[in-house]
C-alpha positions as protocol buffer text, in pm:
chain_id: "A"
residue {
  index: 1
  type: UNK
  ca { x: 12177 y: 3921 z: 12826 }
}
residue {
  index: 2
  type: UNK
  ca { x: 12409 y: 3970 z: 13103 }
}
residue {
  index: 3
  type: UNK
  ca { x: 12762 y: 3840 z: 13121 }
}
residue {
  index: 4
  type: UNK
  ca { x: 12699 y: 3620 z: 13395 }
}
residue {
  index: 5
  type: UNK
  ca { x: 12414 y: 3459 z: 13207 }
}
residue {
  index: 6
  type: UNK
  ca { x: 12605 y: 3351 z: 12909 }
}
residue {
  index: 7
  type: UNK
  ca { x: 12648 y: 2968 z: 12897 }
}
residue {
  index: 8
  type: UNK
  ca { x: 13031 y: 2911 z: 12847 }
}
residue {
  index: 9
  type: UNK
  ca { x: 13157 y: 2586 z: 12753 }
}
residue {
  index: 10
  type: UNK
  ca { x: 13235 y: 2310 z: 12991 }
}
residue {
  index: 11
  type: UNK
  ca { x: 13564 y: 2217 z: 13090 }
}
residue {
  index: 12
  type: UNK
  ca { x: 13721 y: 1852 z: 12867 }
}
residue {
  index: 13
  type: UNK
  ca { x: 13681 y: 1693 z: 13211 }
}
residue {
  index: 14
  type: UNK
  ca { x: 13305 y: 1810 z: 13290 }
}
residue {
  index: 15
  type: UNK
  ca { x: 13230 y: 1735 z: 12889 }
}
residue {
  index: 16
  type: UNK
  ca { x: 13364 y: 1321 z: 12941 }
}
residue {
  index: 17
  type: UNK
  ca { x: 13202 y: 1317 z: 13265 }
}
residue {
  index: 18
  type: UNK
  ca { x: 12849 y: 1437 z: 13142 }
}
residue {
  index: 19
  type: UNK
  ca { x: 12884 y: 1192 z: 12861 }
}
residue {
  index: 20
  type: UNK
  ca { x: 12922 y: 875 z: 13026 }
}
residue {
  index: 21
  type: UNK
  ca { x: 12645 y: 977 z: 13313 }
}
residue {
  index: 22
  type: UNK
  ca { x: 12425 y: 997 z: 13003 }
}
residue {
  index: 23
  type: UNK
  ca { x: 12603 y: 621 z: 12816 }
}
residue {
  index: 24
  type: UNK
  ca { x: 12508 y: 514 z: 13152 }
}
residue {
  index: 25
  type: UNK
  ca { x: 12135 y: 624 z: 13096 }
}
residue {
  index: 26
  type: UNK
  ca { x: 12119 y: 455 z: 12762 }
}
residue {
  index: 27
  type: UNK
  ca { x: 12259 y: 105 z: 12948 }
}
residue {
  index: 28
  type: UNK
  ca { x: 11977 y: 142 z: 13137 }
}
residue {
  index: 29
  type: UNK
  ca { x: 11717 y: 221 z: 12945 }
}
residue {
  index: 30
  type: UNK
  ca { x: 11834 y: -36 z: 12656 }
}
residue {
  index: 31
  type: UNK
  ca { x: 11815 y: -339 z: 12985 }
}
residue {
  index: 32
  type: UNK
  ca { x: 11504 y: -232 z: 12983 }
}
residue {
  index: 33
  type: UNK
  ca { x: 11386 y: -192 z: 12658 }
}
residue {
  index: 34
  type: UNK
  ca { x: 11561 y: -567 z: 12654 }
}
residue {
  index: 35
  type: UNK
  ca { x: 11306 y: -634 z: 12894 }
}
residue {
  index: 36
  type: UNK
  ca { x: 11038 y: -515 z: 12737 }
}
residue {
  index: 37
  type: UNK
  ca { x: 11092 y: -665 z: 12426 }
}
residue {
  index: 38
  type: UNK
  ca { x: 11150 y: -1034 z: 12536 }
}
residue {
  index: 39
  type: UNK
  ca { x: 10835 y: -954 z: 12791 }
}
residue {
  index: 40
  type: UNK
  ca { x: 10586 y: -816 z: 12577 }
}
residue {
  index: 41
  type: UNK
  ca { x: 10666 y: -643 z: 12259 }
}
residue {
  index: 42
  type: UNK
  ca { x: 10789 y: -1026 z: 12097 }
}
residue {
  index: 43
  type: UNK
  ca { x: 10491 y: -1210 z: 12265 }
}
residue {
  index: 44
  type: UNK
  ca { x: 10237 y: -934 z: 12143 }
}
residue {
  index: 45
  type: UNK
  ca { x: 10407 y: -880 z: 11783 }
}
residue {
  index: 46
  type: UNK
  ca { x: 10613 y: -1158 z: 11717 }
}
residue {
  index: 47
  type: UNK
  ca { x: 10993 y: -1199 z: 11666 }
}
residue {
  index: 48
  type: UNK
  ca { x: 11038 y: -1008 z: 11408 }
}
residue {
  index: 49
  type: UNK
  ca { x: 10809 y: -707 z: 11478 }
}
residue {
  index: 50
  type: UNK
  ca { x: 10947 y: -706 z: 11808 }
}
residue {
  index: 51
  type: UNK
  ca { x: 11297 y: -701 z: 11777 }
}
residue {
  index: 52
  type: UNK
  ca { x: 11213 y: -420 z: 11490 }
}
residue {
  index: 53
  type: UNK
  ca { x: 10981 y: -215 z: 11754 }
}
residue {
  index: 54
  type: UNK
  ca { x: 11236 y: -252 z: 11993 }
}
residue {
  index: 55
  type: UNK
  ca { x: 11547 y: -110 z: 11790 }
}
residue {
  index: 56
  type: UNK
  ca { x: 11308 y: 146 z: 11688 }
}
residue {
  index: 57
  type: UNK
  ca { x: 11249 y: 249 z: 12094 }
}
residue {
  index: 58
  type: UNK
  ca { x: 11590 y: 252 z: 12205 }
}
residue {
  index: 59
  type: UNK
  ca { x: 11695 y: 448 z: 11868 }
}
residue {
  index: 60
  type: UNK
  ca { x: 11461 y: 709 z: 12033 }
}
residue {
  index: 61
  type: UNK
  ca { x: 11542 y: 676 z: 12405 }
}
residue {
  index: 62
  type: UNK
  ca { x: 11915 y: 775 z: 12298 }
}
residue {
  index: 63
  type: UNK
  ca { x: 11813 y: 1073 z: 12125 }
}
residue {
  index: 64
  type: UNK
  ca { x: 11596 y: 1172 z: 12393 }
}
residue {
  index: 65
  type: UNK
  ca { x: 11955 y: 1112 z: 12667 }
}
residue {
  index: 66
  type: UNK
  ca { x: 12143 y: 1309 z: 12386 }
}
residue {
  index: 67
  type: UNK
  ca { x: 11921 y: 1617 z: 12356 }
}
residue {
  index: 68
  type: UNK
  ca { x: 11898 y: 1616 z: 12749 }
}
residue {
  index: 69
  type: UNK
  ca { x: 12291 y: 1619 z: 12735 }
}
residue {
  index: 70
  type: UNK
  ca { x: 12312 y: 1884 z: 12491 }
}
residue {
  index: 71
  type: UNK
  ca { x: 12061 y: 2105 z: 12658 }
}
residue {
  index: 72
  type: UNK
  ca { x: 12287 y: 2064 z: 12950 }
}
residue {
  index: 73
  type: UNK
  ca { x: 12634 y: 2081 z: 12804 }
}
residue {
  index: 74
  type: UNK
  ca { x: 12651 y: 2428 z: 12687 }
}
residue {
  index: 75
  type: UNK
  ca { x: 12810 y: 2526 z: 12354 }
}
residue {
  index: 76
  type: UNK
  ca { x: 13041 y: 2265 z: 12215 }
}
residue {
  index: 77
  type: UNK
  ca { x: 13154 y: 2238 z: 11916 }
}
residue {
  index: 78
  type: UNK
  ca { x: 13047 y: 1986 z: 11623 }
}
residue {
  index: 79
  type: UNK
  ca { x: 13349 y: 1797 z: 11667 }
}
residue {
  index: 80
  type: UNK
  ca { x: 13317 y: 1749 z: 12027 }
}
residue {
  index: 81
  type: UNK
  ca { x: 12945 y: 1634 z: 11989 }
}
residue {
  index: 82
  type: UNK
  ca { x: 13083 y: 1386 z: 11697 }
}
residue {
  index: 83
  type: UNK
  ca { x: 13345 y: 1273 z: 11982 }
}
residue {
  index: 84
  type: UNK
  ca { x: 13097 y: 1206 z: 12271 }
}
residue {
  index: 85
  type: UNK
  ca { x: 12912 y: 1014 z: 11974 }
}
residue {
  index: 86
  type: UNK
  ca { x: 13204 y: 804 z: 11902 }
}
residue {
  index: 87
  type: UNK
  ca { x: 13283 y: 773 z: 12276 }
}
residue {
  index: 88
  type: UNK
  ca { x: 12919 y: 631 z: 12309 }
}
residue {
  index: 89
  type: UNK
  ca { x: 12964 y: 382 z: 12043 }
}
residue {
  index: 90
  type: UNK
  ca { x: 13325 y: 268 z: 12177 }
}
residue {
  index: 91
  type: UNK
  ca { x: 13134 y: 218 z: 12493 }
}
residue {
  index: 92
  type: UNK
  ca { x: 12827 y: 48 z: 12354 }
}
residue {
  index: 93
  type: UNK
  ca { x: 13064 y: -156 z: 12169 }
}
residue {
  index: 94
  type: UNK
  ca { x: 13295 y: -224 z: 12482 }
}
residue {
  index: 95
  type: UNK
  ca { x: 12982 y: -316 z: 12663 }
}
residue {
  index: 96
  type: UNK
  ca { x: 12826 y: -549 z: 12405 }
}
residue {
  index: 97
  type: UNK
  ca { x: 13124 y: -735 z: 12363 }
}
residue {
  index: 98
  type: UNK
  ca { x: 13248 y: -748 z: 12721 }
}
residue {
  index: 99
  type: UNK
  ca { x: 12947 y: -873 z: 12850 }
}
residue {
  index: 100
  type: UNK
  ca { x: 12836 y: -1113 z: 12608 }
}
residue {
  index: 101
  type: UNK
  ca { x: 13170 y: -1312 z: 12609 }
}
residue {
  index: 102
  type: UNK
  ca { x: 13230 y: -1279 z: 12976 }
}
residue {
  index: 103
  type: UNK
  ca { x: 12930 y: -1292 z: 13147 }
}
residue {
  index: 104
  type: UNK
  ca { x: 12684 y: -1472 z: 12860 }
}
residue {
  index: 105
  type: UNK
  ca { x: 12983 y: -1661 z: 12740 }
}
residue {
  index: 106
  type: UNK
  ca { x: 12843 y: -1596 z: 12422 }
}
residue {
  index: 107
  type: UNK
  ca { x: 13120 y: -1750 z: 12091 }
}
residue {
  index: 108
  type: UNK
  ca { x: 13288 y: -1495 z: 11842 }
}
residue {
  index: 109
  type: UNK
  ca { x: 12978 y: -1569 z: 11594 }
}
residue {
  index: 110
  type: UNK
  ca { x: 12680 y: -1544 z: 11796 }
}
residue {
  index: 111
  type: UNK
  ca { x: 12851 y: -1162 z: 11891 }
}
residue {
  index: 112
  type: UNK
  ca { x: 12881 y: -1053 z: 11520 }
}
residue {
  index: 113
  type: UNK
  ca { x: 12540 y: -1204 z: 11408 }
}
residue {
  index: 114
  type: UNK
  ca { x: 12341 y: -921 z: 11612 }
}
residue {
  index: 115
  type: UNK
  ca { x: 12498 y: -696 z: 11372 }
}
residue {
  index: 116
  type: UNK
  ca { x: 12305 y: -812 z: 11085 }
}
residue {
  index: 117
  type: UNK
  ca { x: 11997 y: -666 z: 10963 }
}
residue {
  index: 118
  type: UNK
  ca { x: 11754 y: -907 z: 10956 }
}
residue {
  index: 119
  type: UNK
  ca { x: 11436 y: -1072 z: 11053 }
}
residue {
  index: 120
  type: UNK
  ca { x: 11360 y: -736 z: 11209 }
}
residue {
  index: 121
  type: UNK
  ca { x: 11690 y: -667 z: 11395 }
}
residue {
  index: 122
  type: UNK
  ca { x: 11828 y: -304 z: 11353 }
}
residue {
  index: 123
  type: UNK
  ca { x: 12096 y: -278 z: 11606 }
}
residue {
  index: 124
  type: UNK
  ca { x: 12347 y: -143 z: 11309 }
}
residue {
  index: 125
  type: UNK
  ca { x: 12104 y: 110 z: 11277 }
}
residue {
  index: 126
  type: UNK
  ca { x: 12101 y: 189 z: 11659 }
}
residue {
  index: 127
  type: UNK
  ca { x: 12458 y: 183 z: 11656 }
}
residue {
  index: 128
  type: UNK
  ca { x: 12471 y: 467 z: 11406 }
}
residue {
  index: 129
  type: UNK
  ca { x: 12203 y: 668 z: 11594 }
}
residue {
  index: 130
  type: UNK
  ca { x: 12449 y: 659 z: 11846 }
}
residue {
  index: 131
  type: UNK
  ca { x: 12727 y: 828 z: 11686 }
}
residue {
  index: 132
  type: UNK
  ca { x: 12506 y: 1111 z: 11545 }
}
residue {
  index: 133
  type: UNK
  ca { x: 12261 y: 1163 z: 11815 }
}
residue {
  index: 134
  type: UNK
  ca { x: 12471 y: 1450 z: 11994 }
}
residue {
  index: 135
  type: UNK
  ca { x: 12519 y: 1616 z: 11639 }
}
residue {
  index: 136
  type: UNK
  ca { x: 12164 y: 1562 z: 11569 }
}
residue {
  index: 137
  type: UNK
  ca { x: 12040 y: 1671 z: 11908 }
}
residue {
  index: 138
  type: UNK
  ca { x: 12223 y: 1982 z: 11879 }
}
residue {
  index: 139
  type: UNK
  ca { x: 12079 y: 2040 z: 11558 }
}
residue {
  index: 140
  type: UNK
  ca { x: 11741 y: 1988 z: 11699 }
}
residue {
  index: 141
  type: UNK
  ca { x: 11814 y: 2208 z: 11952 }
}
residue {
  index: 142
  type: UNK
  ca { x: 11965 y: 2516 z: 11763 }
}
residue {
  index: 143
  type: UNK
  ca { x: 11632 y: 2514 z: 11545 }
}
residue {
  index: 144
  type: UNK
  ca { x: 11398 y: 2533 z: 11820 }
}
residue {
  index: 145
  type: UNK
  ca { x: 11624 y: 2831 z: 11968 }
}
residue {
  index: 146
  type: UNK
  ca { x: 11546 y: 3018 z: 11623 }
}
């Protein structure tokens, strides 16, 4: 391997930057996941089943965005990964609770009760997937490069 082909790691600037392009990819694809469950997957399935089918999606759309991140980020370290993880879930969090008292003017109560698993919800369980995708993705992706 040549010296200009080894991958060297990307700037803290580049790193933040890469991250929230691919938070921004997970907002989308969870409005539309959203979508899809209120659409069809609750109609088809039922509440329950639905809500549960749908956690289970998104849980798998963001590691799909964090493995297409870590292909692209070049070597980081475990830390870092654990940080854009945390930075996803601050966002996530930021998001959740932003929007749904400002804009679905949503009380204090009706926020924390989507954290409760139940009757098929498993946002806490999404939430956590959040934080370790990178790690995990990384993982993933050092054991296919064996």
């Amino acid at each position: 391997m040549s010296a200009n082909s080894v991958k060297r790691a990307p700037t803290f600037a580049a790193t933040v930057l890469r991250a929230f392009v691919a938070w921004l990819l997970i907002l989308g694809l969870a409005i539309v996941n959203g979508v899809l469950r209120e659409a069809v997957l609750v109609a088809a399935l039922g509440a329950a089943p639905g809500l549960a089918l749908s956690g289970v999606i998104l849980m798998a759309c963001v590691l799909g965005v964090a493995l297409l991140l870590v292909a692209r980020l070049g070597p980081v370290s475990k830390r870092t990964l654990l940080a854009i993880g945390i930075f996803w879930l601050a966002l996530t969090l930021g998001f959740e609770f932003g929007f749904g008292r400002a804009v679905a003017h949503k009380s204090w109560a009706q926020l924390v009760d989507a954290y409760a698993l139940r009757d098929g919800n498993l946002w806490p369980l999404v939430l956590l997937v959040v934080v370790v995708a990178p790690l995990f993705a990384d993982w993933l992706q050092r054991r296919r490069q064996r």
